[in-house]
Coordinates of C-alpha atoms and ligand atoms in Angstrom, one line a residue:
M452 CA -1.0 -23.7 82.8
K453 CA -2.5 -22.4 79.5
Q454 CA -5.5 -20.4 80.1
Y455 CA -8.3 -19.7 77.4
K456 CA -11.4 -17.3 77.4
L457 CA -14.6 -18.9 76.5
L458 CA -17.9 -17.1 76.1
V459 CA -21.0 -19.2 76.8
L460 CA -24.4 -18.3 75.4
P461 CA -27.0 -20.7 76.6
G462 CA -30.0 -19.1 74.8
D463 CA -33.5 -20.6 75.0
G464 CA -35.4 -23.9 75.3
I465 CA -33.2 -26.7 75.9
G466 CA -30.1 -24.6 75.2
P467 CA -29.4 -23.8 79.0
E468 CA -29.8 -27.7 80.0
I469 CA -27.3 -28.9 77.4
I470 CA -24.9 -26.0 78.1
D471 CA -25.0 -26.9 81.8
E472 CA -23.8 -30.4 80.9
G473 CA -21.2 -29.2 78.5
L474 CA -19.9 -27.0 81.3
K475 CA -19.4 -30.0 83.6
L476 CA -17.3 -31.7 80.8
I477 CA -15.2 -28.6 80.5
Q478 CA -14.7 -28.6 84.3
Q479 CA -13.7 -32.2 84.0
I480 CA -11.2 -31.3 81.1
E481 CA -9.7 -28.5 83.4
K482 CA -9.0 -31.2 86.1
S483 CA -7.7 -33.9 83.7
E484 CA -5.5 -31.6 81.4
Q485 CA -3.0 -28.7 82.1
I486 CA -5.4 -26.0 81.0
S487 CA -8.0 -23.7 82.4
F488 CA -10.9 -21.4 81.1
V489 CA -12.1 -18.1 82.1
I490 CA -15.8 -18.3 81.4
T491 CA -18.3 -15.5 80.7
K492 CA -22.0 -16.4 80.4
E493 CA -24.6 -14.0 78.6
L494 CA -28.2 -14.1 77.5
V495 CA -28.9 -14.3 74.1
G496 CA -32.1 -14.9 71.9
G497 CA -35.6 -14.7 73.5
S498 CA -34.2 -14.6 77.1
A499 CA -32.1 -11.6 75.9
I500 CA -35.2 -10.0 74.4
D501 CA -37.2 -10.4 77.6
E502 CA -34.2 -8.9 79.7
Y503 CA -32.8 -6.3 77.4
G504 CA -35.2 -5.8 74.5
E505 CA -32.7 -7.2 72.0
A506 CA -31.4 -10.6 70.9
I507 CA -27.8 -9.9 71.7
K508 CA -26.1 -7.0 73.3
D509 CA -23.3 -5.1 71.5
E510 CA -21.3 -5.8 74.7
T511 CA -21.7 -9.6 74.3
I512 CA -20.4 -9.2 70.7
A513 CA -17.5 -7.3 72.1
I514 CA -16.7 -10.1 74.7
A515 CA -17.0 -12.8 71.8
K516 CA -14.3 -10.8 69.8
Q517 CA -12.0 -11.0 72.7
S518 CA -12.8 -14.7 73.4
D519 CA -10.9 -17.8 72.1
A520 CA -14.3 -19.4 71.4
V521 CA -17.8 -19.0 71.8
L522 CA -20.3 -21.8 72.8
W523 CA -23.8 -21.5 71.7
G524 CA -26.9 -23.4 73.0
A525 CA -29.9 -22.6 70.9
V526 CA -32.4 -19.9 70.4
G527 CA -36.1 -19.2 69.9
G528 CA -39.5 -20.5 70.9
P529 CA -43.2 -20.0 70.6
K530 CA -43.0 -17.0 73.0
W531 CA -41.0 -15.0 70.5
D532 CA -42.6 -16.5 67.3
N533 CA -44.8 -13.6 66.2
P534 CA -43.6 -13.0 62.5
S535 CA -44.3 -9.4 62.7
A536 CA -42.2 -8.7 65.9
S537 CA -39.5 -6.3 65.3
V538 CA -37.0 -8.3 67.4
R539 CA -36.6 -12.0 66.9
P540 CA -34.3 -14.4 68.8
E541 CA -32.7 -15.4 65.5
Q542 CA -31.4 -12.0 64.9
G543 CA -28.9 -12.6 67.7
L544 CA -27.5 -15.7 66.0
L545 CA -27.1 -13.9 62.6
K546 CA -25.6 -10.7 64.1
I547 CA -23.0 -12.8 66.0
R548 CA -22.1 -14.8 63.0
S549 CA -21.6 -11.5 60.8
E550 CA -19.9 -9.5 63.4
L551 CA -17.3 -12.3 64.1
N552 CA -17.0 -12.8 60.3
L553 CA -17.8 -16.5 60.7
W554 CA -18.0 -17.3 57.1
A555 CA -17.3 -21.0 57.1
N556 CA -19.9 -23.2 58.8
L557 CA -18.6 -26.8 59.1
R558 CA -21.4 -29.4 59.5
P559 CA -20.3 -33.0 59.8
V560 CA -22.8 -35.7 59.3
K561 CA -21.7 -39.0 60.5
I562 CA -23.5 -42.2 61.0
W563 CA -23.0 -44.1 64.3
G564 CA -23.2 -47.7 63.5
E565 CA -25.1 -48.5 66.6
L566 CA -27.7 -46.0 65.8
I567 CA -28.4 -47.0 62.2
N568 CA -31.8 -48.2 63.1
S569 CA -32.9 -44.7 64.4
S570 CA -32.6 -43.3 60.9
S571 CA -35.6 -43.3 58.7
I572 CA -33.4 -44.4 55.6
K573 CA -32.7 -48.0 54.9
K574 CA -29.7 -49.5 56.6
E575 CA -27.7 -50.5 53.6
K576 CA -28.0 -46.9 52.1
L577 CA -26.3 -45.5 55.3
M578 CA -23.1 -47.8 55.1
N579 CA -20.1 -45.5 54.8
V580 CA -21.9 -42.3 55.0
D581 CA -19.6 -39.7 56.3
I582 CA -20.3 -36.2 54.9
L583 CA -19.0 -32.8 55.7
V584 CA -21.0 -29.8 54.5
I585 CA -19.3 -26.4 54.3
R586 CA -22.0 -23.7 54.3
E587 CA -21.4 -20.2 53.6
L588 CA -22.6 -18.5 56.5
I589 CA -22.6 -14.5 56.3
S590 CA -23.7 -13.6 52.9
G591 CA -26.2 -15.0 50.3
A592 CA -30.0 -14.7 50.8
Y593 CA -29.7 -14.3 54.5
F594 CA -27.7 -10.9 54.3
G595 CA -28.5 -9.5 50.8
K596 CA -29.9 -6.0 50.5
P597 CA -32.6 -5.1 49.9
Q598 CA -34.4 -7.3 52.3
E599 CA -37.6 -5.6 52.8
R600 CA -41.4 -5.5 52.8
R601 CA -42.9 -2.6 50.8
I602 CA -46.2 -1.5 49.2
H603 CA -46.4 -1.4 45.4
N604 CA -49.7 -0.2 43.7
G605 CA -51.4 -0.7 46.9
K606 CA -50.4 -4.2 47.5
R607 CA -47.9 -5.7 49.9
E608 CA -44.8 -7.2 48.5
A609 CA -41.5 -8.3 49.9
V610 CA -38.0 -8.8 48.4
D611 CA -34.9 -10.9 49.6
T612 CA -31.6 -10.6 47.7
I613 CA -29.1 -13.4 47.0
Y614 CA -25.6 -11.7 47.0
Y615 CA -22.3 -13.3 46.5
N616 CA -19.0 -11.6 45.4
E617 CA -16.0 -13.8 44.0
D618 CA -14.0 -13.5 47.2
Q619 CA -16.6 -15.1 49.3
I620 CA -17.0 -17.9 46.8
A621 CA -13.4 -18.5 46.5
N622 CA -12.9 -18.8 50.2
I623 CA -15.4 -21.5 50.5
A624 CA -14.2 -23.2 47.4
H625 CA -10.5 -23.3 48.7
L626 CA -11.7 -24.6 52.1
G627 CA -13.9 -27.3 50.4
F628 CA -11.0 -28.5 48.2
K629 CA -8.5 -28.4 51.1
L630 CA -10.8 -30.4 53.4
A631 CA -11.7 -32.9 50.7
R632 CA -7.9 -33.6 50.4
K633 CA -7.7 -34.4 53.9
R634 CA -10.8 -36.7 53.6
K635 CA -11.8 -39.0 50.8
G636 CA -10.8 -36.5 48.2
K637 CA -14.2 -35.8 46.8
L638 CA -16.1 -32.5 46.5
H639 CA -19.6 -31.6 45.4
S640 CA -20.5 -27.9 44.9
V641 CA -24.2 -27.2 45.2
D642 CA -25.8 -24.4 43.2
K643 CA -28.8 -23.6 41.1
A644 CA -26.9 -22.3 38.1
N645 CA -29.6 -23.2 35.5
V646 CA -31.6 -20.5 37.1
L647 CA -29.8 -18.1 39.5
E648 CA -27.2 -15.5 38.3
S649 CA -25.6 -15.8 41.8
S650 CA -25.2 -19.4 41.3
R651 CA -23.7 -19.0 37.8
L652 CA -21.0 -16.9 39.3
W653 CA -20.6 -19.4 42.3
R654 CA -19.9 -22.2 39.6
E655 CA -17.6 -20.1 37.5
V656 CA -15.5 -19.1 40.5
V657 CA -15.4 -22.6 41.8
H658 CA -14.2 -23.9 38.4
E659 CA -11.4 -21.4 38.5
I660 CA -10.2 -22.5 42.1
Q661 CA -10.6 -26.1 40.8
Q662 CA -7.6 -25.6 38.6
Q663 CA -5.4 -25.6 41.6
Y664 CA -6.8 -28.9 42.9
I665 CA -7.1 -31.1 40.0
D666 CA -6.3 -34.1 42.4
V667 CA -9.6 -33.8 43.9
D668 CA -12.6 -35.4 42.4
F669 CA -15.0 -32.6 41.8
Q670 CA -18.5 -32.3 40.5
D671 CA -21.1 -29.5 40.5
I672 CA -24.6 -30.6 41.6
L673 CA -27.8 -28.7 41.3
V674 CA -29.5 -28.2 44.7
D675 CA -32.7 -29.9 43.8
A676 CA -30.7 -32.9 42.5
A677 CA -28.4 -32.8 45.6
T678 CA -31.5 -33.0 48.0
M679 CA -32.6 -36.1 46.0
H680 CA -29.3 -37.8 45.8
L681 CA -28.7 -37.3 49.5
I682 CA -31.5 -39.7 50.1
R683 CA -30.9 -41.9 47.2
Q684 CA -27.3 -42.6 47.6
P685 CA -25.8 -40.5 50.5
S686 CA -22.4 -42.5 50.5
D687 CA -21.7 -40.8 47.2
F688 CA -20.9 -37.6 49.0
D689 CA -17.8 -36.6 50.9
V690 CA -17.5 -32.9 51.1
M691 CA -20.2 -30.5 50.0
I692 CA -19.8 -26.7 49.5
A693 CA -23.2 -24.6 49.5
S694 CA -24.4 -21.2 49.9
N695 CA -26.1 -19.9 53.0
L696 CA -29.6 -20.8 52.2
F697 CA -28.8 -24.1 50.2
G698 CA -26.5 -25.1 53.0
D699 CA -29.2 -24.5 55.8
I700 CA -31.7 -26.7 53.8
I701 CA -29.3 -29.6 52.9
T702 CA -27.9 -29.9 56.4
D703 CA -31.3 -30.4 58.0
E704 CA -31.9 -33.0 55.5
A705 CA -28.6 -34.8 55.8
S706 CA -28.9 -34.7 59.6
M707 CA -31.8 -37.1 59.2
L708 CA -29.5 -39.6 57.8
S709 CA -28.0 -39.9 61.2
G710 CA -31.3 -40.5 62.9
S711 CA -31.3 -37.6 65.1
L712 CA -30.5 -33.8 65.0
G713 CA -29.5 -34.3 68.7
M714 CA -26.1 -35.9 67.4
L715 CA -24.9 -33.1 65.1
P716 CA -22.5 -30.4 66.1
S717 CA -21.3 -27.5 63.9
A718 CA -18.4 -25.1 63.9
S719 CA -18.4 -21.5 62.5
L720 CA -15.1 -20.3 61.8
S721 CA -13.5 -17.0 60.5
D722 CA -10.2 -18.5 59.5
I723 CA -8.8 -22.0 59.1
S724 CA -5.0 -21.8 58.6
E725 CA -2.9 -24.8 57.7
S726 CA -2.5 -25.6 61.4
G727 CA -6.3 -25.7 61.9
I728 CA -6.5 -22.9 64.4
G729 CA -9.3 -20.3 64.0
V730 CA -11.6 -18.2 66.3
G731 CA -15.0 -19.8 66.2
L732 CA -18.5 -20.2 67.4
Y733 CA -19.8 -23.8 68.1
E734 CA -23.4 -24.7 68.1
P735 CA -25.3 -27.8 67.9
I736 CA -27.5 -28.1 64.6
H737 CA -30.7 -28.9 66.8
G738 CA -32.7 -25.9 67.7
S739 CA -34.1 -24.9 71.0
A740 CA -36.8 -27.9 70.9
P741 CA -39.3 -25.9 73.2
D742 CA -41.5 -29.0 73.2
I743 CA -39.1 -30.9 75.5
A744 CA -37.4 -27.8 77.3
G745 CA -37.3 -28.2 81.0
Q746 CA -37.9 -32.0 81.1
G747 CA -34.3 -33.0 81.4
I748 CA -34.6 -35.5 78.5
A749 CA -32.6 -33.5 75.8
N750 CA -29.7 -35.2 74.1
P751 CA -26.4 -33.6 75.2
I752 CA -24.2 -35.4 72.6
A753 CA -24.4 -32.6 70.0
M754 CA -23.1 -30.2 72.7
F755 CA -20.3 -32.5 73.7
L756 CA -19.3 -32.9 70.0
C757 CA -19.3 -29.1 69.6
I758 CA -16.9 -29.0 72.5
A759 CA -14.7 -31.5 70.7
M760 CA -14.8 -29.3 67.5
L761 CA -14.0 -26.3 69.9
F762 CA -10.8 -28.1 71.2
R763 CA -10.0 -29.1 67.5
Y764 CA -10.4 -25.9 65.7
S765 CA -10.1 -22.9 68.2
L766 CA -7.6 -24.4 70.6
N767 CA -5.7 -26.7 68.4
L768 CA -5.8 -29.5 71.0
E769 CA -6.7 -32.4 68.7
N770 CA -5.9 -35.0 71.4
I771 CA -8.7 -33.5 73.6
A772 CA -11.0 -33.7 70.7
I773 CA -10.5 -37.1 69.9
K774 CA -10.8 -38.1 73.8
I775 CA -14.2 -36.5 73.7
E776 CA -15.3 -38.0 70.5
S777 CA -14.1 -41.4 71.8
S778 CA -15.9 -41.0 75.1
V779 CA -19.2 -40.3 73.2
A780 CA -18.5 -43.4 71.0
K781 CA -18.0 -45.6 74.0
V782 CA -21.1 -44.6 75.8
I783 CA -23.1 -45.1 72.6
E784 CA -21.5 -48.5 72.1
A785 CA -22.4 -49.4 75.7
G786 CA -26.1 -48.9 74.7
L787 CA -27.0 -45.7 76.6
R788 CA -29.7 -43.7 74.7
T789 CA -31.5 -40.5 75.2
Q790 CA -35.1 -40.4 74.1
D791 CA -34.4 -39.1 70.6
I792 CA -32.2 -42.1 69.8
A793 CA -33.9 -44.8 71.8
E794 CA -35.5 -47.7 70.1
D795 CA -37.8 -48.0 73.2
S796 CA -38.4 -44.9 75.0
K797 CA -38.9 -46.8 78.2
D798 CA -35.2 -47.5 78.2
A799 CA -34.2 -43.9 77.6
V800 CA -31.9 -42.1 80.0
S801 CA -32.0 -38.4 81.1
T802 CA -29.9 -35.6 79.8
K803 CA -27.9 -35.7 83.0
Q804 CA -27.3 -39.6 82.9
M805 CA -26.1 -39.4 79.3
A806 CA -23.8 -36.5 80.2
N807 CA -22.4 -38.1 83.4
A808 CA -21.8 -41.4 81.5
I809 CA -19.8 -39.5 78.9
I810 CA -17.7 -37.5 81.4
E811 CA -16.9 -40.7 83.5
Q812 CA -15.8 -42.2 80.4
Y813 CA -13.7 -39.2 79.7
T814 CA -11.8 -39.6 82.8
M815 CA -11.0 -43.4 82.0
I816 CA -9.5 -42.9 78.5
Ligands
IPM780 C1 -29.2 -23.0 61.4 C2 -30.5 -22.5 61.9 C3 -30.5 -21.0 61.7 C4 -30.2 -20.6 60.2 C5 -31.7 -20.0 62.2 C6 -32.1 -20.4 63.6 C7 -31.7 -18.6 62.0 O1 -31.5 -23.0 61.0 O2 -28.3 -22.7 62.2 O3 -29.2 -23.8 60.6 O4 -31.1 -20.6 59.4 O5 -29.0 -20.5 59.8
MG781 MG1 -31.0 -24.6 59.8

């Protein structure tokens, strides 16, 4: 029997609730398939700050490096929100991304036909929307130095730096072109080359790489135009590549096409070989949602779809990934809705009811 090492980091808010349901799905998969997991659980984010005084321990990073995959819940909450605090829950996430060299963040945005009414965008605009945003994850404005506060002429000032080198851009570009080839063959590269030097380098490098992929329908798009176009005609997009900060912003926007953040998974990878295998961290796009934490009403679907991505990319078990995704689809087709996607909240089911229905469906496929 094949055995995998999985590090589970529930975090804060609804993180632990949806992770618990995800682990039940994994238990079911262990029963149904010839595989097993050795699971390690650790605190991250605010709960780690409370316990250890830091958002992620070095030991946790070391375990992650030895694992086949990392499953991440969510971090943050009002308790740790003080902007002047020296330790913040988000630092844990940024540190693990950087330490594991997870430069490629895949954020698929797909519209579920049955949920089209829960989007705030007109139905007819949403037909055929199926977008994959590839966000650079360990450089750019998030990590550039200097990043600091200082005093100048007696006044407070602050600086962040957008840094990219040509290798970082080339990696994202190659991945974007390759994945576009496997999809509808279309790639948009998002930048702000009319203003930013880092974007001008981004564009230059992407154009050089493009010479190797002339079969892909390629276009540059300025980030402001991209955000507008995502609302005006989202079906025009297939694969989008973007820097860390631009990718962060456009994926929150794109997520609203699908109606709920609770439906969207993401994979952060350090390597994607031709066979699709890579060490990775999997996290839902939604945050810790402190406003609904502890109520048992969070949508577990993003977490389930994260587990599907984990099987696809880190374990190269595409058939299990598809089984999970089909189980989710069947349950949505059958009309089950958590509160975030319900048309009438009276009919909404709990986190556990939704999760149990999907797991039961899994056993029937
Ligand atoms: C995301 C989140 C994080 C980010 C935060 C929590 C640091 O918004 O994963 O998109 O900005 O990368
Ligand atoms: Mg974000």
